[in-house]
Coordinates of C-alpha atoms in Angstrom, one line a residue:
M1 CA -2.9 47.7 12.9
H2 CA -4.5 49.0 9.8
K3 CA -1.1 49.2 8.0
I4 CA -0.2 45.6 9.1
F5 CA -3.5 44.4 7.8
I6 CA -2.9 46.0 4.4
I7 CA 0.6 44.5 4.2
S8 CA -0.8 41.0 5.1
L9 CA -3.5 41.4 2.4
L10 CA -0.9 42.3 -0.2
L11 CA 1.2 39.3 0.8
N12 CA -1.7 36.9 0.6
S13 CA -2.7 38.4 -2.8
A14 CA 0.9 37.8 -4.1
N15 CA 0.7 34.2 -2.9
L16 CA -2.6 33.7 -4.7
L17 CA -1.1 35.3 -7.9
A18 CA 1.9 32.9 -7.6
Q19 CA -0.4 29.8 -7.6
Y20 CA -0.3 27.9 -10.8
K21 CA -3.6 27.9 -12.7
V22 CA -4.5 24.5 -14.1
P23 CA -5.7 24.8 -17.6
K24 CA -9.3 23.7 -18.4
T25 CA -7.8 21.3 -21.0
I26 CA -6.2 19.4 -18.2
L27 CA -9.4 19.2 -16.1
K28 CA -11.1 18.0 -19.2
H29 CA -8.3 15.5 -19.8
I30 CA -8.7 13.8 -16.4
E31 CA -12.4 13.3 -17.0
S32 CA -11.3 10.4 -19.2
I33 CA -9.8 8.5 -16.2
D34 CA -11.8 5.3 -16.4
S35 CA -13.1 3.4 -13.3
N36 CA -13.6 0.4 -15.5
K37 CA -9.9 0.3 -16.3
I38 CA -9.1 0.6 -12.6
K39 CA -11.4 -2.4 -12.0
E40 CA -9.7 -4.3 -14.8
H41 CA -6.2 -3.7 -13.3
V42 CA -7.3 -4.7 -9.8
T43 CA -9.0 -7.8 -11.1
Y44 CA -5.9 -9.0 -12.8
L45 CA -3.4 -8.2 -10.0
A46 CA -5.6 -9.7 -7.3
D47 CA -6.4 -12.9 -9.3
D48 CA -5.8 -16.2 -7.6
K49 CA -3.3 -17.2 -10.3
L50 CA -0.8 -14.5 -9.0
L51 CA -0.9 -16.3 -5.6
G52 CA -0.7 -13.1 -3.5
R53 CA 2.2 -11.4 -5.4
K54 CA 4.9 -12.3 -2.9
P55 CA 8.4 -11.1 -4.1
G56 CA 10.5 -13.8 -5.7
T57 CA 7.5 -15.9 -6.8
P58 CA 6.1 -16.5 -10.3
G59 CA 3.0 -14.6 -9.2
Y60 CA 5.0 -11.4 -8.5
Q61 CA 6.8 -11.8 -11.8
M62 CA 3.4 -11.9 -13.5
A63 CA 2.5 -8.6 -11.9
V64 CA 5.8 -7.1 -13.0
D65 CA 5.2 -8.2 -16.6
Y66 CA 1.7 -6.8 -16.5
V67 CA 3.0 -3.4 -15.3
V68 CA 5.8 -3.3 -17.9
K69 CA 3.4 -4.1 -20.7
H70 CA 1.2 -1.2 -19.7
F71 CA 4.1 1.2 -19.2
K72 CA 5.1 0.4 -22.8
N73 CA 1.5 0.8 -24.1
F74 CA 1.2 4.2 -22.3
G75 CA 4.4 5.5 -23.9
L76 CA 6.4 5.6 -20.7
L77 CA 10.2 5.5 -21.3
P78 CA 12.3 2.8 -19.5
A79 CA 13.9 4.4 -16.4
G80 CA 15.3 1.4 -14.6
E81 CA 18.7 -0.2 -15.0
N82 CA 20.4 -0.9 -18.3
N83 CA 17.7 1.0 -20.3
S84 CA 15.0 -1.3 -19.0
Y85 CA 11.9 -0.8 -16.8
L86 CA 13.4 -2.9 -14.0
Q87 CA 15.6 -2.3 -11.0
K88 CA 17.0 -5.5 -9.5
V89 CA 16.5 -5.8 -5.8
I90 CA 18.2 -8.5 -3.7
L91 CA 16.1 -9.5 -0.7
R92 CA 18.1 -11.3 2.0
L93 CA 16.6 -13.4 4.8
S94 CA 19.2 -13.7 7.6
K95 CA 19.1 -16.0 10.6
V96 CA 21.3 -16.4 13.6
I97 CA 22.9 -19.9 13.9
D98 CA 22.0 -20.3 17.5
K99 CA 24.2 -23.3 18.3
N100 CA 27.3 -21.4 17.0
S101 CA 26.5 -18.1 18.7
E102 CA 27.4 -17.0 22.2
I103 CA 27.2 -13.7 24.0
T104 CA 28.8 -13.0 27.5
L105 CA 28.4 -10.1 29.8
N106 CA 31.5 -9.4 31.8
Y107 CA 30.3 -7.6 34.9
S108 CA 32.9 -5.0 36.1
N109 CA 35.7 -7.5 35.5
V110 CA 34.4 -9.4 38.6
K111 CA 32.0 -11.9 37.2
S112 CA 30.9 -13.1 33.7
K113 CA 27.5 -14.4 32.6
K114 CA 26.7 -16.2 29.4
L115 CA 23.4 -15.0 28.1
T116 CA 20.9 -17.5 26.8
N117 CA 19.5 -16.4 23.4
G118 CA 15.8 -16.4 23.7
E119 CA 15.7 -16.0 27.5
D120 CA 18.2 -13.3 28.4
L121 CA 18.9 -11.9 25.0
I122 CA 17.5 -11.7 21.4
I123 CA 20.4 -11.6 18.9
F124 CA 19.4 -9.9 15.6
P125 CA 21.0 -11.5 12.6
H126 CA 23.5 -9.4 10.6
P127 CA 22.7 -9.2 6.9
E128 CA 26.2 -8.3 5.8
R129 CA 28.5 -10.6 7.9
K130 CA 28.3 -14.3 8.4
S131 CA 30.6 -14.3 11.4
I132 CA 31.2 -11.6 14.0
K133 CA 33.7 -11.5 16.9
L134 CA 32.5 -9.1 19.6
D135 CA 34.6 -7.6 22.5
A136 CA 33.5 -4.1 23.4
P137 CA 32.9 -1.7 26.3
M138 CA 29.3 -0.8 27.1
V139 CA 27.6 2.5 27.9
F140 CA 24.1 3.2 29.2
I141 CA 22.5 5.8 27.0
G142 CA 19.0 6.3 28.5
A143 CA 16.2 6.3 25.9
G144 CA 18.7 6.3 23.0
F145 CA 17.5 9.5 21.3
D146 CA 19.7 12.1 19.5
S147 CA 17.1 14.8 18.6
P148 CA 18.1 18.0 20.4
Q149 CA 15.5 19.9 18.4
L150 CA 12.9 18.0 20.5
G151 CA 14.9 18.3 23.7
L152 CA 15.9 14.7 23.5
N153 CA 19.7 14.3 23.6
D154 CA 20.7 11.2 25.4
Y155 CA 24.1 11.2 23.7
K156 CA 25.1 14.6 25.1
G157 CA 28.4 14.7 26.9
I158 CA 29.1 10.9 26.8
D159 CA 31.6 9.0 24.7
V160 CA 30.2 6.0 22.9
K161 CA 32.8 5.5 20.2
G162 CA 33.6 1.9 19.7
K163 CA 31.1 0.8 22.3
I164 CA 27.8 -1.0 22.6
V165 CA 25.0 1.4 23.7
V166 CA 22.4 0.0 26.2
I167 CA 19.0 1.6 25.8
M168 CA 15.8 1.5 27.8
R169 CA 13.1 1.8 25.1
K170 CA 10.7 4.6 26.0
S171 CA 8.2 6.5 23.7
P172 CA 8.9 10.2 23.8
D173 CA 6.2 12.5 25.2
N174 CA 4.6 15.5 23.6
V175 CA 5.4 14.6 20.0
S176 CA 3.1 13.4 17.2
E177 CA 2.6 9.7 16.6
N178 CA 4.5 9.9 13.3
V179 CA 7.5 11.3 15.1
K180 CA 7.2 8.9 18.0
R181 CA 7.2 5.9 15.7
H182 CA 10.1 7.2 13.7
L183 CA 12.2 7.7 16.9
T184 CA 11.4 4.2 18.2
Y185 CA 12.1 2.2 15.1
Y186 CA 15.1 -0.1 15.6
S187 CA 16.7 1.4 12.5
T188 CA 16.5 4.9 14.0
Y189 CA 18.2 3.7 17.2
Q190 CA 20.9 2.3 15.1
D191 CA 21.2 5.5 13.0
F192 CA 21.7 7.5 16.2
A193 CA 24.2 5.1 17.6
A194 CA 26.2 4.9 14.4
K195 CA 26.2 8.7 14.0
N196 CA 27.8 9.0 17.5
G197 CA 30.4 6.3 16.7
A198 CA 28.9 3.3 18.6
I199 CA 29.4 -0.2 17.1
G200 CA 26.3 -1.9 18.6
V201 CA 22.9 -1.4 20.2
L202 CA 21.3 -3.4 23.0
I203 CA 17.7 -2.5 23.8
C204 CA 15.5 -3.3 26.8
N205 CA 11.7 -2.9 26.5
Y206 CA 11.0 -2.6 30.2
A207 CA 7.2 -2.4 29.6
Q208 CA 7.2 -5.9 28.0
S209 CA 6.6 -9.1 29.9
Q210 CA 9.1 -12.0 29.8
A211 CA 6.5 -14.1 28.0
Q212 CA 6.3 -11.5 25.3
F213 CA 10.1 -11.3 25.1
R214 CA 10.2 -15.1 24.5
I215 CA 7.6 -14.9 21.8
A216 CA 9.6 -12.2 20.0
A217 CA 12.8 -14.2 20.4
T218 CA 11.3 -17.4 19.0
S219 CA 10.0 -15.5 16.0
I220 CA 13.4 -14.0 15.1
L221 CA 15.2 -17.3 15.7
N222 CA 12.8 -19.3 13.6
E223 CA 11.8 -16.9 10.9
G224 CA 14.8 -14.6 10.7
L225 CA 14.7 -11.0 9.5
E226 CA 14.7 -9.5 6.0
A227 CA 16.7 -6.7 4.4
S228 CA 17.4 -5.5 0.9
V229 CA 21.1 -5.6 0.0
N230 CA 23.2 -4.6 -3.1
E231 CA 25.4 -6.8 -5.2
A232 CA 28.2 -6.3 -2.7
G233 CA 25.9 -7.6 0.1
E234 CA 25.7 -4.2 1.8
R235 CA 22.4 -3.4 3.6
Q236 CA 20.2 -1.0 1.7
G237 CA 17.1 -1.1 3.7
S238 CA 15.4 -2.7 6.7
S239 CA 13.3 -1.7 9.7
Y240 CA 15.3 -4.0 12.0
M241 CA 18.5 -5.1 10.5
I242 CA 22.0 -3.9 11.3
G243 CA 24.7 -3.0 8.9
G244 CA 27.5 -0.6 8.1
K245 CA 29.1 0.7 11.3
I246 CA 26.8 -1.3 13.5
Q247 CA 28.2 -4.7 14.2
F248 CA 25.8 -5.9 16.8
M249 CA 22.1 -5.4 17.5
G250 CA 20.1 -7.2 20.1
R251 CA 17.5 -7.0 22.8
I252 CA 18.1 -7.7 26.5
S253 CA 15.4 -9.0 28.8
V254 CA 14.3 -7.0 31.9
P255 CA 15.7 -9.6 34.4
A256 CA 19.1 -9.6 32.5
L257 CA 19.3 -5.8 32.5
K258 CA 18.3 -5.7 36.2
E259 CA 21.2 -8.0 37.0
L260 CA 23.6 -5.9 34.9
M261 CA 22.5 -2.7 36.6
N262 CA 23.0 -4.4 40.0
F263 CA 26.6 -5.1 39.2
E264 CA 26.9 -1.5 37.9
T265 CA 25.6 -0.5 41.4
N266 CA 22.5 1.1 39.9
D267 CA 19.0 0.6 41.0
F268 CA 17.0 -0.6 37.9
N269 CA 13.7 0.7 39.2
K270 CA 15.2 4.1 40.1
V271 CA 16.8 4.3 36.6
W272 CA 13.5 3.7 34.7
Q273 CA 11.6 6.0 37.1
D274 CA 14.1 8.8 36.3
L275 CA 13.7 8.0 32.6
E276 CA 9.9 8.2 32.8
Q277 CA 10.3 11.7 34.4
G278 CA 12.5 12.8 31.5
K279 CA 15.7 13.1 33.5
Y280 CA 19.1 12.7 31.8
I281 CA 20.4 9.3 32.9
S282 CA 23.1 8.4 30.4
M283 CA 26.2 7.0 32.2
P284 CA 29.4 5.0 31.5
M285 CA 29.4 1.3 32.4
K286 CA 32.3 -0.8 33.7
S287 CA 30.9 -4.0 32.2
T288 CA 31.9 -5.2 28.7
I289 CA 30.3 -7.6 26.2
S290 CA 32.0 -10.3 24.2
G291 CA 31.1 -13.3 22.1
T292 CA 30.7 -14.8 18.7
I293 CA 27.7 -14.6 16.3
E294 CA 27.2 -16.7 13.2
N295 CA 24.6 -16.0 10.6
T296 CA 23.2 -17.7 7.6
F297 CA 21.7 -16.0 4.5
S298 CA 19.3 -16.9 1.7
D299 CA 18.7 -14.4 -1.1
I300 CA 15.9 -14.0 -3.6
I301 CA 15.7 -11.6 -6.6
S302 CA 12.8 -9.2 -7.0
Y303 CA 12.3 -6.0 -9.0
N304 CA 11.2 -2.4 -8.7
I305 CA 9.5 -1.2 -12.0
I306 CA 10.3 2.3 -13.1
G307 CA 8.9 4.2 -16.1
K308 CA 9.3 7.9 -17.1
I309 CA 7.2 10.6 -18.7
E310 CA 9.9 13.1 -19.9
G311 CA 9.2 16.7 -19.2
S312 CA 8.8 19.4 -21.8
D313 CA 10.9 22.1 -20.3
R314 CA 14.5 22.1 -21.4
K315 CA 15.8 22.6 -17.8
L316 CA 13.0 21.3 -15.5
K317 CA 12.8 18.0 -17.4
N318 CA 15.8 17.0 -15.4
E319 CA 13.8 17.1 -12.2
Y320 CA 11.3 14.4 -11.2
I321 CA 8.0 14.0 -9.3
I322 CA 7.6 10.4 -8.3
H323 CA 4.3 8.4 -8.2
S324 CA 5.2 5.4 -6.0
G325 CA 3.3 2.4 -4.8
H326 CA 4.0 -1.1 -3.8
L327 CA 3.2 -4.0 -6.1
D328 CA 3.8 -6.8 -3.7
H329 CA 1.6 -8.5 -1.1
I330 CA 2.1 -11.3 1.4
G331 CA 1.4 -14.4 -0.7
I332 CA 0.1 -17.7 0.8
S333 CA -0.8 -18.2 4.4
K334 CA -2.8 -20.6 6.6
P335 CA -6.3 -21.2 5.1
V336 CA -9.2 -19.1 6.4
N337 CA -12.5 -20.6 5.5
G338 CA -10.7 -22.8 3.0
D339 CA -8.9 -19.8 1.3
S340 CA -5.1 -19.4 1.7
I341 CA -4.3 -16.8 -1.0
N342 CA -3.9 -13.3 0.2
N343 CA -4.9 -11.6 -3.0
G344 CA -4.2 -8.0 -1.8
A345 CA -7.0 -6.4 -3.9
H346 CA -7.2 -3.3 -1.7
D347 CA -3.6 -3.7 -0.5
N348 CA -2.2 -2.6 -2.9
A349 CA -3.6 -3.8 -6.2
S350 CA -6.0 -0.8 -6.0
G351 CA -3.2 1.7 -5.5
I352 CA -1.2 0.3 -8.4
A353 CA -4.4 0.3 -10.6
C354 CA -5.1 4.0 -9.8
S355 CA -1.4 4.8 -10.5
L356 CA -1.6 3.0 -13.9
E357 CA -4.6 5.2 -14.8
I358 CA -2.5 8.2 -13.8
A359 CA 0.3 6.9 -16.0
R360 CA -2.1 6.5 -18.9
M361 CA -3.3 10.1 -18.5
Y362 CA 0.3 11.4 -18.6
G363 CA 1.1 9.2 -21.6
S364 CA -1.8 10.5 -23.6
L365 CA -1.1 14.2 -22.9
K366 CA -0.3 16.1 -26.1
V367 CA 1.9 18.6 -24.2
K368 CA 3.9 16.9 -21.4
P369 CA 4.4 18.8 -18.1
K370 CA 7.5 20.8 -17.5
R371 CA 9.1 18.4 -15.0
S372 CA 9.4 14.7 -15.7
I373 CA 7.2 12.2 -13.9
L374 CA 8.7 9.0 -12.6
F375 CA 6.4 6.0 -11.9
V376 CA 8.2 3.8 -9.3
F377 CA 6.3 0.6 -8.4
V378 CA 8.3 -1.0 -5.6
T379 CA 8.8 -4.5 -4.2
A380 CA 8.8 -5.8 -0.7
E381 CA 6.9 -3.1 1.1
E382 CA 5.3 -5.8 3.2
M383 CA 8.7 -7.0 4.3
G384 CA 9.6 -3.6 5.8
L385 CA 9.6 -1.0 3.0
L386 CA 12.6 -2.7 1.4
G387 CA 12.1 -1.9 -2.3
S388 CA 11.6 1.8 -1.7
A389 CA 14.6 1.9 0.6
Y390 CA 16.7 0.2 -2.1
F391 CA 15.5 2.7 -4.7
M392 CA 16.4 5.7 -2.6
N393 CA 19.8 4.3 -1.8
N394 CA 20.3 3.5 -5.5
P395 CA 18.1 5.9 -7.4
T396 CA 18.1 5.6 -11.2
V397 CA 18.1 9.4 -11.5
A398 CA 20.2 11.9 -9.5
K399 CA 18.8 11.9 -5.9
N400 CA 18.9 15.7 -5.7
S401 CA 16.7 15.8 -8.9
I402 CA 13.8 14.2 -7.0
V403 CA 11.5 17.0 -5.9
A404 CA 8.5 15.2 -4.5
D405 CA 6.9 11.8 -3.9
V406 CA 3.1 11.0 -4.2
N407 CA 2.7 7.6 -2.7
T408 CA -0.4 5.4 -3.3
D409 CA -0.9 2.6 -0.8
M410 CA -4.2 1.0 -0.1
P411 CA -6.7 3.8 -0.9
T412 CA -9.4 1.5 0.5
I413 CA -12.0 2.6 -2.0
I414 CA -15.0 1.2 -0.1
A415 CA -17.2 4.4 -0.2
P416 CA -17.6 7.6 -2.3
F417 CA -14.5 9.7 -2.1
E418 CA -15.6 13.1 -0.7
S419 CA -12.9 14.2 1.7
A420 CA -9.1 13.8 1.3
A421 CA -6.6 13.4 4.1
P422 CA -3.1 13.9 2.7
L423 CA -0.9 12.2 5.2
G424 CA 2.4 14.1 5.7
A425 CA 1.3 17.2 3.8
E426 CA 1.4 19.2 7.0
H427 CA 5.2 18.9 7.0
S428 CA 5.7 20.7 3.6
S429 CA 4.3 23.1 1.1
M430 CA 2.5 20.2 -0.5
Q431 CA -0.4 20.9 1.8
K432 CA -1.3 24.0 -0.3
T433 CA -0.9 21.9 -3.5
V434 CA -3.3 19.3 -2.3
E435 CA -5.8 21.9 -1.2
Q436 CA -5.6 23.5 -4.7
A437 CA -5.9 20.2 -6.5
A438 CA -8.8 19.1 -4.3
G439 CA -10.7 22.3 -4.9
L440 CA -10.6 21.8 -8.6
I441 CA -12.6 18.5 -8.3
N442 CA -14.9 19.5 -5.5
L443 CA -13.1 17.6 -2.7
R444 CA -12.5 19.0 0.8
V445 CA -9.2 18.4 2.7
E446 CA -8.8 17.5 6.3
P447 CA -5.9 16.4 8.6
D448 CA -5.2 12.7 9.2
P449 CA -8.4 11.4 10.9
D450 CA -6.4 8.6 12.6
P451 CA -3.3 10.3 13.9
A452 CA -2.7 7.7 16.5
E453 CA -2.0 5.1 13.8
G454 CA 1.2 6.9 12.7
R455 CA 0.4 6.0 9.1
F456 CA 2.7 8.5 7.5
V457 CA 5.8 6.6 8.6
R458 CA 4.4 3.2 7.8
S459 CA 4.5 3.1 4.0
D460 CA 6.9 3.8 1.2
Q461 CA 6.7 7.6 1.4
Y462 CA 8.7 7.2 4.7
N463 CA 11.9 6.3 2.8
F464 CA 11.5 9.4 0.6
I465 CA 11.0 11.6 3.7
K466 CA 14.1 10.1 5.4
S467 CA 16.0 11.1 2.3
G468 CA 14.9 14.7 2.4
V469 CA 12.2 14.5 -0.3
P470 CA 8.8 16.0 0.6
A471 CA 6.1 13.3 0.3
I472 CA 2.5 12.6 0.8
H473 CA 0.1 9.6 1.0
I474 CA -3.5 10.5 0.4
K475 CA -6.2 8.6 2.3
Y476 CA -9.9 9.0 3.0
G477 CA -11.0 11.8 5.2
Y478 CA -14.0 11.2 7.5
K479 CA -14.9 14.7 8.6
Y480 CA -16.5 16.0 5.4
S481 CA -17.8 12.6 4.2
N482 CA -21.6 11.8 4.2
P483 CA -22.3 11.0 7.9
A484 CA -24.8 8.4 6.8
L485 CA -21.8 6.3 5.4
K486 CA -20.3 6.0 8.9
L487 CA -17.0 5.9 7.0
A488 CA -14.7 5.7 10.1
E489 CA -16.5 2.7 11.3
K490 CA -16.6 1.1 7.9
V491 CA -12.9 1.4 7.4
K492 CA -12.3 0.0 10.9
V493 CA -14.5 -3.0 10.2
F494 CA -12.6 -3.6 6.9
R495 CA -9.2 -3.5 8.5
E496 CA -10.2 -5.8 11.3
N497 CA -11.8 -8.4 9.0
H498 CA -9.9 -8.2 5.8
Y499 CA -6.5 -6.5 6.1
H500 CA -3.7 -9.0 5.3
K501 CA -6.3 -11.7 5.1
P502 CA -7.4 -14.0 2.1
S503 CA -10.7 -12.1 2.1
D504 CA -9.0 -8.9 0.7
E505 CA -10.2 -9.8 -2.8
V506 CA -12.3 -8.3 -5.6
N507 CA -15.9 -8.2 -4.4
D508 CA -18.8 -5.8 -3.9
S509 CA -16.8 -3.8 -1.3
F510 CA -15.2 -1.8 -4.0
V511 CA -16.6 1.6 -5.1
W512 CA -14.8 2.0 -8.4
S513 CA -15.9 5.6 -8.9
A514 CA -14.0 6.5 -5.8
G515 CA -10.8 5.1 -7.4
R516 CA -11.4 7.4 -10.4
K517 CA -11.7 10.5 -8.1
F518 CA -8.7 9.4 -6.1
S519 CA -6.7 9.1 -9.4
Q520 CA -7.8 12.5 -10.5
L521 CA -6.6 14.1 -7.2
N522 CA -3.2 12.4 -7.3
F523 CA -2.7 13.3 -10.9
L524 CA -3.5 17.0 -10.2
V525 CA -1.1 17.1 -7.3
S526 CA 1.8 15.9 -9.3
Y527 CA 0.8 18.0 -12.4
I528 CA 0.7 21.2 -10.4
I529 CA 4.1 20.4 -8.9
A530 CA 5.5 19.6 -12.3
Q531 CA 4.3 23.0 -13.7
T532 CA 5.4 25.2 -10.8
K533 CA 8.8 26.7 -10.9
Q534 CA 9.5 26.4 -7.2
R535 CA 10.1 23.0 -5.7
P536 CA 8.0 21.8 -2.8
T537 CA 9.8 22.6 0.5
F538 CA 9.6 21.3 4.0
L539 CA 8.2 23.8 6.5
K540 CA 10.8 25.8 8.4
G541 CA 11.6 24.1 11.7
D542 CA 9.6 21.0 10.9
F543 CA 10.9 17.8 12.4
F544 CA 11.4 16.1 9.1
N545 CA 13.1 19.1 7.5
P546 CA 16.6 17.8 6.7
L547 CA 18.2 21.3 6.9

């Protein structure tokens, strides 16, 4: 035991010696991060004249121009397309033309039933194809998961190639909320299906009432769904939208699936009970699905803004740490107390403002860090993380040169910043980096205080993680904050009363000094990574580890 203890001590000592020591000059440098400048940026970006910064509007373009001006002033190099600071993003709204669309279930070659869109079925519009002819076999695939590392393998031993997979939507047990949300996103179901050769996905949420089903159907029919596409019209990102190998995506109501199961001689209630018990219930189906779907598109042009601080090391300057954040908000809505402009002061003018101060700090460094720093301010986060998905599918630097992402979204600076919760850090070596950086400015670090919210997979860092890039999103921690602040309650009240509402505007709710501290921490995290020879790595065996 004594020998093991000594070896452990030596290993820990080696790890401590390997930790990069941040020079005092850097700590002094970040003292000049200015809370007044953060306030100035938020005040501009959340001004009524920007009309809520909705992509494709003049207000969003004003925000773009503001960021570009400051990137130039700070000495950031253009890192977008065509030697500019901009990356063009096409945002496509797709809708099903209901009167020209028809889906039929052919039950075991005995009987056919035309499904009513909005009652039996919800047809998701296709963002790549205006017209689709469908005639395919079907296969029931249980909960639709293909994650054998979690013991979830509904595709095991069953052929789905060229078929439509039918799924009963069930949240997996005994996994974190982040993993649960990832697995139950429509895009993940489609990824699993496409990986196994299926051409379509039909999902039943058997816990949802028929009234809820109709509401969802009306929303998709009337409002459509959004995606980012490239110049060729190929889907680049969406939480919902189909594309590529997937020709058809839809939802089937509980009554319609019950009828289908009846013709397949399966007891619907028995099937979902077996599913709830974790049994493998995937099975072939004799029924087929056929029909025609017609879609209509409308496109708008928006932009990601990308600026670069070039690294000082001859080799490492070709690797990049990204500071990301979304510039957009939700625009104009129905008036609340006479105000219809969703200014998005906290969400996410505050995050962009803090990131601009970080950019200013890097720009004014006499000796740049070894690795390069890329500032990527994305569009259309509020539409489904569309700008960040577009960037990761079309990066303006080599994808394998991106070593980490530090995302800043809605820091919610409504109290002194005393404890940091780095969402997602527990998945990678970035946890140690955050702990080191926080210690340098007298901050404590704690796990996500709201794990049930699944916040790590709900902002732009999610698209970096899905692409195999370690990423974090730093938020307030509650555990080590002054108890008298009742911070958890304060944040809850803010979200309930102001999140995505016109009242999210510049007012006395802001604690600007917290923005300064937040910026210092994020700067130190990226700076330490930029100076450390070894790249951040996912933890061995972690769910999000791509290896």
